[in-house]
Amino acid sequence: MDLEEAKELKERCTQCAAVSWGVTDEGKYYCTSCHNVTERSKEVVDTAAIPNTKIQAISRGLKRKRKLEKGWDWYVCEGFQLILCQQVEALKTLGVGPELKNDVLHSFWKRYLQKSKQAYCKNPIRTRRRKTTALEDTPSHSDWDSEPELISDFICSSFAESEAESQPDLHTQKPFPIIKAPNSGIAYTCSGSLDGVEYSQRKEKGIVKMTVPRTLAFCYLSLLWQREAITLSDLLRFVEEGHIPYINTFEHFPEEMKLYGRDKLIFAIESWPIYEDIYKNTIELATFLDLPRFPDITKDCYLHPDILCMKYLMEVNLPDEMHNLTCQVVKMTGIGEADFLTFDPIAKKAKTVKYDVQAIAIIIVVLKLLFLLNDNLEWSLSDIAEKYNEKNKKDKPWFDFRKWYQVMKKSIDEKKQKWEEARAKYLWKSEKPLYLSSYNRPVVYKRREVVVNLQKQFSTLIDSTPVAEKQNPSSFQFNWTEENPNRTCFHGHSLQGILKKKGQSLTTMNSLYWLSTQKFCKSHCKHVTTYEESYFSQSYQFVISLFSFLLRIKTSSLHEEVSLIEKRIFKAKYNQSKKKPSKKKIRKVK
Amino acid sequence: MTDMSDFSELMRPSTEGDRMETCVLSGTGMHFPWLQKYLNSVLTERKKEKAFAQTTTECLSLMQQALLKHQWQQAAGYMHSYLQVLEDWDVIKRQAAPEIIWKLGSEILFYHPKSSVETFNTFADRMKNIGVMNYLKISLQHALYLLHHGMLEDASRNLHQAETWRYGDKSSSQEVLINLVQAYKGLLQYYTWSKKKMELSQLDEEDYAYNTASQSMLNHSWKTSINLCALIQIPGVWDPFVKSYVEMLDFYGDRDGAREVLTNYAYDDKFPSNPNAHVYLYNFLKKEKAPREKLISVLKILYQIVPSHKLMFEFYRLLRKSEKEEDQKLGLEVLFGVLDFAGCTRNITAWKYLAKHLRQTLAGNRLAWIQELWDSRKNWWPNFHFSFFWAKSDWKEEKTLACEKALVAGILLGKGCRYFRYISKQDHQVLKKKMKRMKKSVKKFSIVKP
């Protein structure tokens, strides 16, 4: 209560006729002698901050409505900046160098603000008010299209727009970083941020709008620039495991940054990032930022296929000796060249290599070269290996595909089940619920309270053994040891019995091969091949599903990558089949 | 490994290229760009389903699996996560959630070893107040839970609260539920009344206490009737309510009222077909010593609904007593009807009645009746009742039954049938006379002449 402020009211109290007014926390006058609260509320009369009296009148009307949501003035891009900060801090704790934040991401972000004309330019977008009704929308809001509450929101926003237009003279140019606007968000009843409503309506061709998934694209671009030892699939897995903030990041915004209305649609997210989406966003973003060629990916970089293949061979428990073969495939196909590997956004057709998917695809090709994977040869080779191993227990064991399959199948099934359970139990909703309008607020908070109470009740009934502690982040998902028979380690096993000497070099016993894709799709649809599981051998299906689970990608995209590698190896074959009808050409081997 | 020409290709059963073409939509050379666009949008729309929606659906199905396996703790764990659907942005899903949560949640709390009545009460009270439409249903089920745990007073209090609940127009659309709540309250009051009746029966009529007790009973019954009678006006199956209501009416001598309620319950077309309604009415009329025709007419309907009902023997006896010829024929029909059911195959009374009735009918030259009933059964009864297997096992387990059955078999199928032949060959000291009579009857009456 502040008696000083209450002096301007000279009326008598209707209850006790005294003239002694105080102001309640809600800004209403109350009589200090009889505690009668009036309907009248105190206006903020800070004339210094308001340029003319007309605005003062407007502010009076809306002041009371906004009393619950007052906070700092902030812009949407600041929100994204905060998310990026959280993410990059998390990356730092994962062991990424500090330059990533200070130099790389910072300059990318600056460049983004500049390119999207939000700051660091002569005529920032915020100052140019206009009604844009562009036809095209960026696909960024896919998450919210089905949102039924949008209708009411739409009404609110159109209201806000007309309000904004009635006072255009207020929006004078201001430099960035933003100074608090004096008329703090009066017109925008439907977003906590200053430009939330306008931001979600802004549709401008050629501008890549910021979305929460794109923050990850920013992270990945910076990681790529720094040539850090984190692949895209690793990054997304860390997100899923909660090591990198992504869902409900707004919870950690400062208390004074209020989010509601439109902000909900911009910052709340209810999906995990999808590899293909983030990959696409990364390229889009890099092109939009007009970035120069990235530092070369050379042989000593983690992202080089030779190193990644080694990593994934260890991960999936395959013999180290296979590395020799993967290196040969890399060499033969030329995909180890820096020119091929390095990301160059300004090149004619911007395209970055999916390093992780490609490395896995190479391993699959090598498996096909060695074992054919036709549901036949791999088993007969396993029989031979098994017999040999029984006889020669002291020697280095031969790699037994069947044993490997058994061990891997069991481990992956267990892992998958745990993963599915964890996903099903994932708690999406924030402690700090977002609402679309102030009318909606009590309902939303009430709902939150109900859920929290019910959850409390059921949590006492859950198995008393504490839930497995949050896993430490690791680039490896499996751990193989010699001791545990369920987790037998095959790293040291040899490929003898599968390879044979031919002159000076070793060659595979198996001389056959089948192509994952016979003919590539050249139609308008974007995919180059399709993956119809039932057309393929069981072993191939297993290998594909195993690896695609490791990377958390769709089986079809891994199959596609395998086909693309094969296309490079068997270039000649593909060219031949182009000239002659392919069906006659291919020998059927059973 | 270095020599690439060594690798030949393996062909899969279908070539990749063929499939490619089909996915481009038209093999006819026609191109519909708009269709392509449309298909794409369909594809992306499906992709748009949020992970939130996916995981909660998955969570629900895992919870259901856990419940089926009686893994209450796991189920509670899934419920803990599933609760967030109450905050779903999708209005339709959010509104459907309370019911699912209530049903599965109450199941978990009912069986969970660590759950208690208090936990259940808190849960029910919370769930009642989510959304308007669930209040009455949950209150009712909550009351039933309390009843199950013998907490009659709490249940009654609960029902009382629910009964007085109102919510604008919403309450009128839930009238049936309100009636049901009231009726359950009535049922609880009936229970108290019934207990008082027991006490009263142990008291001496001269006793001073008798009067007060009977007075309080009367009060009770009055309240109860009001609660019950509203519900039983509405078409439905209300067996326990009707029964208790009628018992009270009967106790206070309102026989007409009771009869009316029962008649209405049994005969009103708007009510679903309900065998018990006819059973109640029959029992009431029997107690009242109603005329035979009346009783027969009630049981006739029951016979049409449940031909294998245990009252059918009583029905048969009533028919036998009747002088009308058509009732005699119906009696035979009833017996055949009872024996059509697998559960009655070894019912000795049925076979005894049938054997006797068949003999009498044939003696009365009513072969046509039997022919008529037998026609539809002659294809399957021989295997169903009169197989060699049955003959052996019946003889081993129940000789008198075997004899009765053999007689029937002999009459219907002739001397040559397996069942009759097997039984008649058996030798038994005590049954000697009976067997002889049986053989004679068959010879005399068999509808199949050799």
PDB file of C-alpha atoms in Angstrom, chain A residues 142-149 264 268 270-272 277 325 328-329 332 369 372 374 420-421 423-429 433 447-448 450-451 453-455 457-464 502 505-508 510-521 523-525 527-530 532 535-537 559 569-570 573 583 586-590, chain B residues 1-21 23-24 31 36 40 47-56 58-60 62 72-92 94 101 104-106 108-109 112-116 118-124 126-127 129-130:
ATOM      1  CA  SER A 142       2.903 -28.044 -38.524  1.00  0.00           C
ATOM      2  CA  ASP A 143       2.618 -28.830 -34.860  1.00  0.00           C
ATOM      3  CA  TRP A 144      -0.267 -26.522 -34.315  1.00  0.00           C
ATOM      4  CA  ASP A 145      -2.376 -26.724 -37.401  1.00  0.00           C
ATOM      5  CA  SER A 146      -4.822 -29.067 -35.814  1.00  0.00           C
ATOM      6  CA  GLU A 147      -5.146 -26.860 -32.787  1.00  0.00           C
ATOM      7  CA  PRO A 148      -8.838 -26.234 -32.252  1.00  0.00           C
ATOM      8  CA  GLU A 149      -8.290 -23.251 -29.999  1.00  0.00           C
ATOM      9  CA  LYS A 264       2.195 -20.833 -26.787  1.00  0.00           C
ATOM     10  CA  ALA A 268       5.461 -24.892 -26.868  1.00  0.00           C
ATOM     11  CA  GLU A 270       4.915 -31.506 -28.364  1.00  0.00           C
ATOM     12  CA  SER A 271       7.032 -33.592 -30.683  1.00  0.00           C
ATOM     13  CA  TRP A 272      10.538 -34.885 -30.664  1.00  0.00           C
ATOM     14  CA  ASP A 277      13.193 -32.522 -40.689  1.00  0.00           C
ATOM     15  CA  LEU A 325      36.789 -53.459 -45.826  1.00  0.00           C
ATOM     16  CA  GLN A 328      38.175 -49.926 -49.134  1.00  0.00           C
ATOM     17  CA  VAL A 329      34.547 -49.213 -49.954  1.00  0.00           C
ATOM     18  CA  MET A 332      36.397 -47.041 -54.082  1.00  0.00           C
ATOM     19  CA  LEU A 369      29.576 -58.281 -49.607  1.00  0.00           C
ATOM     20  CA  LEU A 372      25.225 -61.763 -49.101  1.00  0.00           C
ATOM     21  CA  ASN A 374      20.024 -63.716 -48.735  1.00  0.00           C
ATOM     22  CA  GLU A 420       9.211 -47.560 -26.048  1.00  0.00           C
ATOM     23  CA  GLU A 421       8.198 -47.709 -22.425  1.00  0.00           C
ATOM     24  CA  ARG A 423       8.565 -42.796 -24.545  1.00  0.00           C
ATOM     25  CA  ALA A 424       5.088 -43.864 -23.493  1.00  0.00           C
ATOM     26  CA  LYS A 425       5.766 -42.531 -20.018  1.00  0.00           C
ATOM     27  CA  TYR A 426       7.250 -39.264 -21.156  1.00  0.00           C
ATOM     28  CA  LEU A 427       5.760 -36.277 -19.384  1.00  0.00           C
ATOM     29  CA  TRP A 428       5.229 -33.539 -21.916  1.00  0.00           C
ATOM     30  CA  LYS A 429       3.397 -30.951 -19.984  1.00  0.00           C
ATOM     31  CA  PRO A 433       1.233 -24.170 -18.284  1.00  0.00           C
ATOM     32  CA  ARG A 447      -6.282 -28.346 -15.010  1.00  0.00           C
ATOM     33  CA  ARG A 448      -2.602 -28.325 -14.206  1.00  0.00           C
ATOM     34  CA  VAL A 450      -5.744 -31.428 -10.978  1.00  0.00           C
ATOM     35  CA  VAL A 451      -3.171 -33.342 -12.974  1.00  0.00           C
ATOM     36  CA  ASN A 453      -2.638 -33.875  -7.593  1.00  0.00           C
ATOM     37  CA  LEU A 454      -3.696 -37.012  -9.401  1.00  0.00           C
ATOM     38  CA  GLN A 455      -0.111 -37.707 -10.369  1.00  0.00           C
ATOM     39  CA  GLN A 457      -1.610 -39.922  -5.811  1.00  0.00           C
ATOM     40  CA  PHE A 458      -0.538 -42.454  -8.402  1.00  0.00           C
ATOM     41  CA  SER A 459       3.157 -41.908  -7.843  1.00  0.00           C
ATOM     42  CA  THR A 460       2.813 -43.511  -4.407  1.00  0.00           C
ATOM     43  CA  LEU A 461       1.500 -46.644  -6.087  1.00  0.00           C
ATOM     44  CA  ILE A 462       4.351 -47.046  -8.538  1.00  0.00           C
ATOM     45  CA  ASP A 463       6.938 -49.704  -7.938  1.00  0.00           C
ATOM     46  CA  SER A 464       9.051 -48.526  -5.023  1.00  0.00           C
ATOM     47  CA  LYS A 502      43.697 -64.261 -54.234  1.00  0.00           C
ATOM     48  CA  SER A 505      45.181 -59.519 -51.796  1.00  0.00           C
ATOM     49  CA  LEU A 506      42.333 -60.968 -49.847  1.00  0.00           C
ATOM     50  CA  THR A 507      38.969 -61.392 -51.462  1.00  0.00           C
ATOM     51  CA  THR A 508      35.608 -62.519 -50.181  1.00  0.00           C
ATOM     52  CA  ASN A 510      31.215 -64.972 -51.556  1.00  0.00           C
ATOM     53  CA  SER A 511      31.272 -63.790 -55.145  1.00  0.00           C
ATOM     54  CA  LEU A 512      27.624 -62.782 -55.427  1.00  0.00           C
ATOM     55  CA  TYR A 513      25.846 -59.589 -54.681  1.00  0.00           C
ATOM     56  CA  TRP A 514      22.327 -58.247 -54.966  1.00  0.00           C
ATOM     57  CA  LEU A 515      21.333 -54.637 -55.262  1.00  0.00           C
ATOM     58  CA  SER A 516      19.002 -53.086 -52.738  1.00  0.00           C
ATOM     59  CA  THR A 517      17.525 -50.993 -55.504  1.00  0.00           C
ATOM     60  CA  GLN A 518      17.492 -52.129 -59.111  1.00  0.00           C
ATOM     61  CA  LYS A 519      16.197 -48.987 -60.636  1.00  0.00           C
ATOM     62  CA  PHE A 520      16.038 -45.553 -59.100  1.00  0.00           C
ATOM     63  CA  CYS A 521      12.891 -43.529 -59.086  1.00  0.00           C
ATOM     64  CA  SER A 523       9.656 -39.178 -60.841  1.00  0.00           C
ATOM     65  CA  HIS A 524       8.606 -35.914 -59.268  1.00  0.00           C
ATOM     66  CA  CYS A 525       8.287 -37.379 -55.825  1.00  0.00           C
ATOM     67  CA  HIS A 527      12.428 -40.093 -52.764  1.00  0.00           C
ATOM     68  CA  VAL A 528      14.799 -42.078 -54.931  1.00  0.00           C
ATOM     69  CA  THR A 529      13.693 -45.498 -53.788  1.00  0.00           C
ATOM     70  CA  THR A 530      11.149 -47.159 -51.552  1.00  0.00           C
ATOM     71  CA  GLU A 532       8.936 -52.456 -48.822  1.00  0.00           C
ATOM     72  CA  TYR A 535      10.452 -57.876 -50.543  1.00  0.00           C
ATOM     73  CA  PHE A 536      13.721 -58.330 -48.721  1.00  0.00           C
ATOM     74  CA  SER A 537      15.464 -61.143 -46.924  1.00  0.00           C
ATOM     75  CA  HIS A 559      17.713 -48.340 -47.220  1.00  0.00           C
ATOM     76  CA  ILE A 569      30.121 -48.955 -56.375  1.00  0.00           C
ATOM     77  CA  PHE A 570      28.244 -50.517 -59.244  1.00  0.00           C
ATOM     78  CA  LYS A 573      26.221 -52.036 -63.774  1.00  0.00           C
ATOM     79  CA  LYS A 583      15.176 -57.703 -66.567  1.00  0.00           C
ATOM     80  CA  ILE A 586      20.098 -59.757 -64.323  1.00  0.00           C
ATOM     81  CA  ARG A 587      20.942 -63.303 -63.603  1.00  0.00           C
ATOM     82  CA  LYS A 588      18.733 -64.978 -61.137  1.00  0.00           C
ATOM     83  CA  VAL A 589      20.731 -66.714 -58.470  1.00  0.00           C
ATOM     84  CA  LYS A 590      19.089 -68.895 -55.925  1.00  0.00           C
TER      85      LYS A 590
ATOM     86  CA  MET B   1      37.488 -57.925 -52.892  1.00  0.00           C
ATOM     87  CA  THR B   2      39.128 -55.673 -55.410  1.00  0.00           C
ATOM     88  CA  ASP B   3      37.630 -57.300 -58.418  1.00  0.00           C
ATOM     89  CA  MET B   4      34.180 -55.826 -58.791  1.00  0.00           C
ATOM     90  CA  SER B   5      33.132 -57.805 -61.806  1.00  0.00           C
ATOM     91  CA  ASP B   6      32.984 -60.819 -59.558  1.00  0.00           C
ATOM     92  CA  PHE B   7      29.802 -59.568 -58.047  1.00  0.00           C
ATOM     93  CA  SER B   8      26.697 -60.538 -59.884  1.00  0.00           C
ATOM     94  CA  GLU B   9      23.358 -59.372 -58.879  1.00  0.00           C
ATOM     95  CA  LEU B  10      20.697 -61.299 -57.145  1.00  0.00           C
ATOM     96  CA  MET B  11      17.217 -60.606 -58.184  1.00  0.00           C
ATOM     97  CA  ARG B  12      14.380 -60.321 -55.749  1.00  0.00           C
ATOM     98  CA  PRO B  13      10.994 -61.885 -56.615  1.00  0.00           C
ATOM     99  CA  SER B  14       9.701 -58.566 -57.812  1.00  0.00           C
ATOM    100  CA  THR B  15      11.768 -55.880 -59.368  1.00  0.00           C
ATOM    101  CA  GLU B  16      12.090 -52.566 -57.752  1.00  0.00           C
ATOM    102  CA  GLY B  17      11.269 -50.747 -60.945  1.00  0.00           C
ATOM    103  CA  ASP B  18       7.777 -52.157 -61.211  1.00  0.00           C
ATOM    104  CA  ARG B  19       6.843 -50.782 -57.884  1.00  0.00           C
ATOM    105  CA  MET B  20       8.305 -47.441 -58.663  1.00  0.00           C
ATOM    106  CA  GLU B  21       5.931 -46.970 -61.502  1.00  0.00           C
ATOM    107  CA  CYS B  23       3.814 -45.199 -56.916  1.00  0.00           C
ATOM    108  CA  VAL B  24       3.887 -42.478 -59.528  1.00  0.00           C
ATOM    109  CA  HIS B  31      -0.582 -37.131 -65.258  1.00  0.00           C
ATOM    110  CA  GLN B  36      -0.176 -35.714 -56.601  1.00  0.00           C
ATOM    111  CA  ASN B  40       1.245 -35.419 -50.643  1.00  0.00           C
ATOM    112  CA  LYS B  47       2.835 -37.248 -40.323  1.00  0.00           C
ATOM    113  CA  LYS B  48       1.676 -34.246 -38.415  1.00  0.00           C
ATOM    114  CA  GLU B  49       0.276 -36.232 -35.539  1.00  0.00           C
ATOM    115  CA  LYS B  50       2.217 -34.996 -32.595  1.00  0.00           C
ATOM    116  CA  ALA B  51       4.488 -37.250 -30.648  1.00  0.00           C
ATOM    117  CA  PHE B  52       2.357 -36.277 -27.670  1.00  0.00           C
ATOM    118  CA  ALA B  53      -0.654 -37.944 -29.252  1.00  0.00           C
ATOM    119  CA  GLN B  54       1.384 -40.981 -30.233  1.00  0.00           C
ATOM    120  CA  THR B  55       2.968 -41.511 -26.868  1.00  0.00           C
ATOM    121  CA  THR B  56      -0.232 -41.083 -24.913  1.00  0.00           C
ATOM    122  CA  GLU B  58       0.899 -45.961 -26.684  1.00  0.00           C
ATOM    123  CA  CYS B  59       0.789 -45.324 -22.943  1.00  0.00           C
ATOM    124  CA  LEU B  60      -2.885 -46.198 -22.835  1.00  0.00           C
ATOM    125  CA  LEU B  62       0.544 -50.418 -22.379  1.00  0.00           C
ATOM    126  CA  TRP B  72      -1.069 -53.092 -10.884  1.00  0.00           C
ATOM    127  CA  GLN B  73       2.148 -51.280 -10.123  1.00  0.00           C
ATOM    128  CA  GLN B  74       3.154 -51.005 -13.734  1.00  0.00           C
ATOM    129  CA  ALA B  75      -0.344 -49.910 -14.596  1.00  0.00           C
ATOM    130  CA  ALA B  76      -0.127 -47.197 -11.940  1.00  0.00           C
ATOM    131  CA  GLY B  77       3.118 -46.073 -13.514  1.00  0.00           C
ATOM    132  CA  TYR B  78       1.493 -45.715 -16.910  1.00  0.00           C
ATOM    133  CA  MET B  79      -1.482 -43.971 -15.384  1.00  0.00           C
ATOM    134  CA  HIS B  80       0.874 -41.461 -13.826  1.00  0.00           C
ATOM    135  CA  SER B  81       1.946 -40.486 -17.324  1.00  0.00           C
ATOM    136  CA  TYR B  82      -1.413 -40.885 -18.980  1.00  0.00           C
ATOM    137  CA  LEU B  83      -2.958 -38.261 -16.712  1.00  0.00           C
ATOM    138  CA  GLN B  84      -1.403 -35.555 -18.842  1.00  0.00           C
ATOM    139  CA  VAL B  85      -4.083 -36.183 -21.454  1.00  0.00           C
ATOM    140  CA  LEU B  86      -6.262 -34.059 -19.204  1.00  0.00           C
ATOM    141  CA  GLU B  87      -4.116 -31.190 -20.435  1.00  0.00           C
ATOM    142  CA  ASP B  88      -4.252 -32.165 -24.088  1.00  0.00           C
ATOM    143  CA  TRP B  89      -4.657 -29.240 -26.428  1.00  0.00           C
ATOM    144  CA  ASP B  90      -7.031 -31.299 -28.487  1.00  0.00           C
ATOM    145  CA  VAL B  91     -10.420 -30.595 -26.965  1.00  0.00           C
ATOM    146  CA  ILE B  92     -12.000 -33.847 -28.092  1.00  0.00           C
ATOM    147  CA  ARG B  94      -9.220 -33.887 -23.431  1.00  0.00           C
ATOM    148  CA  ILE B 101      -8.916 -42.310 -16.504  1.00  0.00           C
ATOM    149  CA  LEU B 104      -8.854 -47.623 -15.546  1.00  0.00           C
ATOM    150  CA  GLY B 105      -7.800 -45.661 -12.481  1.00  0.00           C
ATOM    151  CA  SER B 106     -10.559 -47.085 -10.316  1.00  0.00           C
ATOM    152  CA  ILE B 108      -6.035 -49.990 -10.497  1.00  0.00           C
ATOM    153  CA  LEU B 109      -7.029 -48.594  -7.114  1.00  0.00           C
ATOM    154  CA  HIS B 112      -3.574 -52.381  -6.040  1.00  0.00           C
ATOM    155  CA  PRO B 113      -2.098 -53.836  -2.841  1.00  0.00           C
ATOM    156  CA  LYS B 114      -1.077 -50.423  -1.549  1.00  0.00           C
ATOM    157  CA  SER B 115      -4.383 -48.785  -2.271  1.00  0.00           C
ATOM    158  CA  SER B 116      -6.897 -48.050   0.447  1.00  0.00           C
ATOM    159  CA  GLU B 118      -9.074 -43.325   1.467  1.00  0.00           C
ATOM    160  CA  THR B 119      -7.003 -43.330  -1.702  1.00  0.00           C
ATOM    161  CA  PHE B 120      -9.989 -44.426  -3.678  1.00  0.00           C
ATOM    162  CA  ASN B 121     -12.191 -41.760  -2.123  1.00  0.00           C
ATOM    163  CA  THR B 122      -9.743 -39.000  -2.911  1.00  0.00           C
ATOM    164  CA  PHE B 123      -9.420 -40.236  -6.455  1.00  0.00           C
ATOM    165  CA  ALA B 124     -13.169 -40.444  -6.944  1.00  0.00           C
ATOM    166  CA  ARG B 126     -11.141 -35.510  -7.784  1.00  0.00           C
ATOM    167  CA  MET B 127     -12.473 -37.241 -10.854  1.00  0.00           C
ATOM    168  CA  ASN B 129     -15.193 -32.650 -10.455  1.00  0.00           C
ATOM    169  CA  ILE B 130     -13.469 -32.804 -13.796  1.00  0.00           C
TER     170      ILE B 130
END
